[in-house]
PDB file of C-alpha atoms in Angstrom:
ATOM      1  CA  MET A   1     -44.030 103.800  18.074  1.00  0.00           C
ATOM      2  CA  LYS A   2     -44.109  99.975  16.575  1.00  0.00           C
ATOM      3  CA  ILE A   3     -42.744 102.280  13.281  1.00  0.00           C
ATOM      4  CA  GLN A   4     -39.550 103.458  15.575  1.00  0.00           C
ATOM      5  CA  TRP A   5     -38.886 100.078  16.714  1.00  0.00           C
ATOM      6  CA  SER A   6     -39.257  98.629  13.035  1.00  0.00           C
ATOM      7  CA  LEU A   7     -36.658 101.267  11.598  1.00  0.00           C
ATOM      8  CA  ILE A   8     -34.412 100.616  14.680  1.00  0.00           C
ATOM      9  CA  ALA A   9     -34.318  96.839  13.793  1.00  0.00           C
ATOM     10  CA  ALA A  10     -33.853  97.572  10.482  1.00  0.00           C
ATOM     11  CA  LEU A  11     -31.002  99.846  10.948  1.00  0.00           C
ATOM     12  CA  LEU A  12     -29.449  97.075  13.244  1.00  0.00           C
ATOM     13  CA  PHE A  13     -29.743  94.319  10.726  1.00  0.00           C
ATOM     14  CA  ALA A  14     -28.140  96.549   8.104  1.00  0.00           C
ATOM     15  CA  LEU A  15     -25.388  97.022  10.532  1.00  0.00           C
ATOM     16  CA  ILE A  16     -24.900  93.632  11.176  1.00  0.00           C
ATOM     17  CA  THR A  17     -24.924  92.683   7.331  1.00  0.00           C
ATOM     18  CA  ALA A  18     -22.606  95.418   6.627  1.00  0.00           C
ATOM     19  CA  VAL A  19     -20.026  94.109   9.037  1.00  0.00           C
ATOM     20  CA  PHE A  20     -20.297  90.484   8.377  1.00  0.00           C
ATOM     21  CA  ALA A  21     -20.107  91.305   4.574  1.00  0.00           C
ATOM     22  CA  VAL A  22     -16.841  93.363   5.304  1.00  0.00           C
ATOM     23  CA  ILE A  23     -15.290  90.886   6.844  1.00  0.00           C
ATOM     24  CA  ASN A  24     -16.002  87.972   3.999  1.00  0.00           C
ATOM     25  CA  VAL A  25     -14.811  89.573   1.048  1.00  0.00           C
ATOM     26  CA  ASN A  26     -13.123  86.412  -0.228  1.00  0.00           C
ATOM     27  CA  PRO A  27     -14.177  85.512  -3.789  1.00  0.00           C
ATOM     28  CA  VAL A  28     -16.439  82.367  -3.714  1.00  0.00           C
ATOM     29  CA  ALA A  29     -18.023  79.963  -6.261  1.00  0.00           C
ATOM     30  CA  VAL A  30     -21.607  79.856  -6.943  1.00  0.00           C
ATOM     31  CA  ASN A  31     -22.978  77.046  -9.057  1.00  0.00           C
ATOM     32  CA  LEU A  32     -25.854  78.236 -11.471  1.00  0.00           C
ATOM     33  CA  LEU A  33     -27.850  76.024 -13.564  1.00  0.00           C
ATOM     34  CA  PHE A  34     -25.768  76.744 -16.505  1.00  0.00           C
ATOM     35  CA  GLY A  35     -22.172  77.010 -14.861  1.00  0.00           C
ATOM     36  CA  THR A  36     -20.173  78.565 -11.921  1.00  0.00           C
ATOM     37  CA  VAL A  37     -19.392  81.975 -11.364  1.00  0.00           C
ATOM     38  CA  ASN A  38     -16.873  83.364  -8.636  1.00  0.00           C
ATOM     39  CA  VAL A  39     -18.302  86.376  -6.744  1.00  0.00           C
ATOM     40  CA  PRO A  40     -16.772  88.140  -3.874  1.00  0.00           C
ATOM     41  CA  LEU A  41     -18.507  87.091  -0.469  1.00  0.00           C
ATOM     42  CA  ILE A  42     -19.646  90.486   0.190  1.00  0.00           C
ATOM     43  CA  LEU A  43     -21.462  90.789  -3.115  1.00  0.00           C
ATOM     44  CA  LEU A  44     -23.666  87.786  -2.315  1.00  0.00           C
ATOM     45  CA  ILE A  45     -24.480  88.645   0.849  1.00  0.00           C
ATOM     46  CA  ILE A  46     -25.572  92.291   0.380  1.00  0.00           C
ATOM     47  CA  GLY A  47     -27.539  90.748  -2.764  1.00  0.00           C
ATOM     48  CA  CYS A  48     -29.054  88.158  -0.972  1.00  0.00           C
ATOM     49  CA  SER A  49     -30.436  90.665   1.581  1.00  0.00           C
ATOM     50  CA  LEU A  50     -31.718  93.328  -0.721  1.00  0.00           C
ATOM     51  CA  ILE A  51     -33.581  90.018  -2.522  1.00  0.00           C
ATOM     52  CA  GLY A  52     -35.010  89.178   1.030  1.00  0.00           C
ATOM     53  CA  GLY A  53     -35.979  93.110   1.347  1.00  0.00           C
ATOM     54  CA  LEU A  54     -37.727  93.208  -1.653  1.00  0.00           C
ATOM     55  CA  ILE A  55     -39.669  89.842  -0.875  1.00  0.00           C
ATOM     56  CA  VAL A  56     -40.469  91.220   2.421  1.00  0.00           C
ATOM     57  CA  GLY A  57     -41.446  94.286   1.020  1.00  0.00           C
ATOM     58  CA  THR A  58     -43.896  93.369  -1.528  1.00  0.00           C
ATOM     59  CA  PHE A  59     -45.276  90.858   0.940  1.00  0.00           C
ATOM     60  CA  GLY A  60     -45.689  94.068   3.385  1.00  0.00           C
ATOM     61  CA  ILE A  61     -47.166  96.098   0.300  1.00  0.00           C
ATOM     62  CA  TYR A  62     -49.958  93.283  -0.635  1.00  0.00           C
ATOM     63  CA  ARG A  63     -51.048  92.538   2.696  1.00  0.00           C
ATOM     64  CA  GLN A  64     -51.640  96.513   3.376  1.00  0.00           C
ATOM     65  CA  TYR A  65     -53.683  96.517  -0.085  1.00  0.00           C
ATOM     66  CA  GLN A  66     -55.643  93.612   1.332  1.00  0.00           C
ATOM     67  CA  MET A  67     -56.389  95.158   4.312  1.00  0.00           C
ATOM     68  CA  GLN A  68     -57.416  98.385   2.732  1.00  0.00           C
ATOM     69  CA  LYS A  69     -59.878  96.190   0.546  1.00  0.00           C
ATOM     70  CA  GLU A  70     -61.271  94.778   3.760  1.00  0.00           C
ATOM     71  CA  ILE A  71     -61.950  97.864   5.373  1.00  0.00           C
ATOM     72  CA  ARG A  72     -63.848  99.634   2.299  1.00  0.00           C
ATOM     73  CA  SER A  73     -66.106  96.325   2.341  1.00  0.00           C
ATOM     74  CA  LEU A  74     -66.648  96.355   6.048  1.00  0.00           C
ATOM     75  CA  ALA A  75     -67.517 100.373   5.731  1.00  0.00           C
ATOM     76  CA  GLU A  76     -69.836  99.802   2.787  1.00  0.00           C
ATOM     77  CA  GLN A  77     -71.443  96.892   4.896  1.00  0.00           C
ATOM     78  CA  LEU A  78     -72.220  99.575   7.767  1.00  0.00           C
ATOM     79  CA  ILE A  79     -73.555 101.820   5.538  1.00  0.00           C
ATOM     80  CA  HIS A  80     -75.697  99.237   4.090  1.00  0.00           C
ATOM     81  CA  ILE A  81     -76.840  98.150   7.817  1.00  0.00           C
ATOM     82  CA  ARG A  82     -77.309 101.495   8.642  1.00  0.00           C
ATOM     83  CA  GLU A  83     -79.535 102.537   5.936  1.00  0.00           C
ATOM     84  CA  VAL A  84     -81.851  99.281   6.182  1.00  0.00           C
ATOM     85  CA  THR A  85     -81.955 100.036  10.135  1.00  0.00           C
ATOM     86  CA  GLY A  86     -82.243 103.775  10.154  1.00  0.00           C
ATOM     87  CA  TYR A  87     -79.418 103.328  13.210  1.00  0.00           C
ATOM     88  CA  THR A  88     -77.281 106.342  13.546  1.00  0.00           C
ATOM     89  CA  PRO A  89     -74.777 107.516  15.902  1.00  0.00           C
ATOM     90  CA  GLU A  90     -76.973 110.049  17.031  1.00  0.00           C
ATOM     91  CA  ILE A  91     -79.480 107.813  18.222  1.00  0.00           C
ATOM     92  CA  GLN A  92     -76.718 105.610  19.822  1.00  0.00           C
ATOM     93  CA  ALA A  93     -75.461 108.637  21.865  1.00  0.00           C
ATOM     94  CA  ALA A  94     -79.238 109.387  22.765  1.00  0.00           C
ATOM     95  CA  GLU A  95     -79.523 105.877  24.060  1.00  0.00           C
ATOM     96  CA  GLU A  96     -76.697 106.012  25.830  1.00  0.00           C
ATOM     97  CA  GLU A  97     -77.576 109.026  27.738  1.00  0.00           C
ATOM     98  CA  LYS A  98     -80.808 107.559  28.336  1.00  0.00           C
ATOM     99  CA  LYS A  99     -79.231 104.733  30.064  1.00  0.00           C
ATOM    100  CA  LYS A 100     -76.883 106.786  31.819  1.00  0.00           C
ATOM    101  CA  GLU A 101     -79.930 108.878  33.407  1.00  0.00           C
ATOM    102  CA  GLN A 102     -81.514 105.419  34.470  1.00  0.00           C
ATOM    103  CA  LYS A 103     -78.392 104.519  36.225  1.00  0.00           C
ATOM    104  CA  ASP A 104     -78.470 107.958  38.203  1.00  0.00           C
ATOM    105  CA  VAL A 105     -82.075 107.789  39.085  1.00  0.00           C
ATOM    106  CA  PRO A 106     -82.313 106.443  42.627  1.00  0.00           C
ATOM    107  CA  VAL A 107     -84.758 103.444  42.911  1.00  0.00           C
ATOM    108  CA  GLU A 108     -87.240 104.136  46.027  1.00  0.00           C
TER     109      GLU A 108
END
């Protein structure tokens, strides 16, 4: 569901940017370090939007990589802890079953 909302927000942003860019087609002077260039405002708006999208996308990919790295590390720690303690999901299920049975037995 989160992906759908992100897609809707991205499409809405793209639509607003496109409308704004089409309205502003006049050439503007862009001052660079080595001189001035006249560029249509529509190209400037679209270019800046693309650069911003690339920056956000790169950050998202980096963040996802970091999360996967952390998940791998935590999984290795879990395996190590289970090996050291001998604790397995089967033992946990058996302990939970014992607790349920103890709760079900009436106290006299």
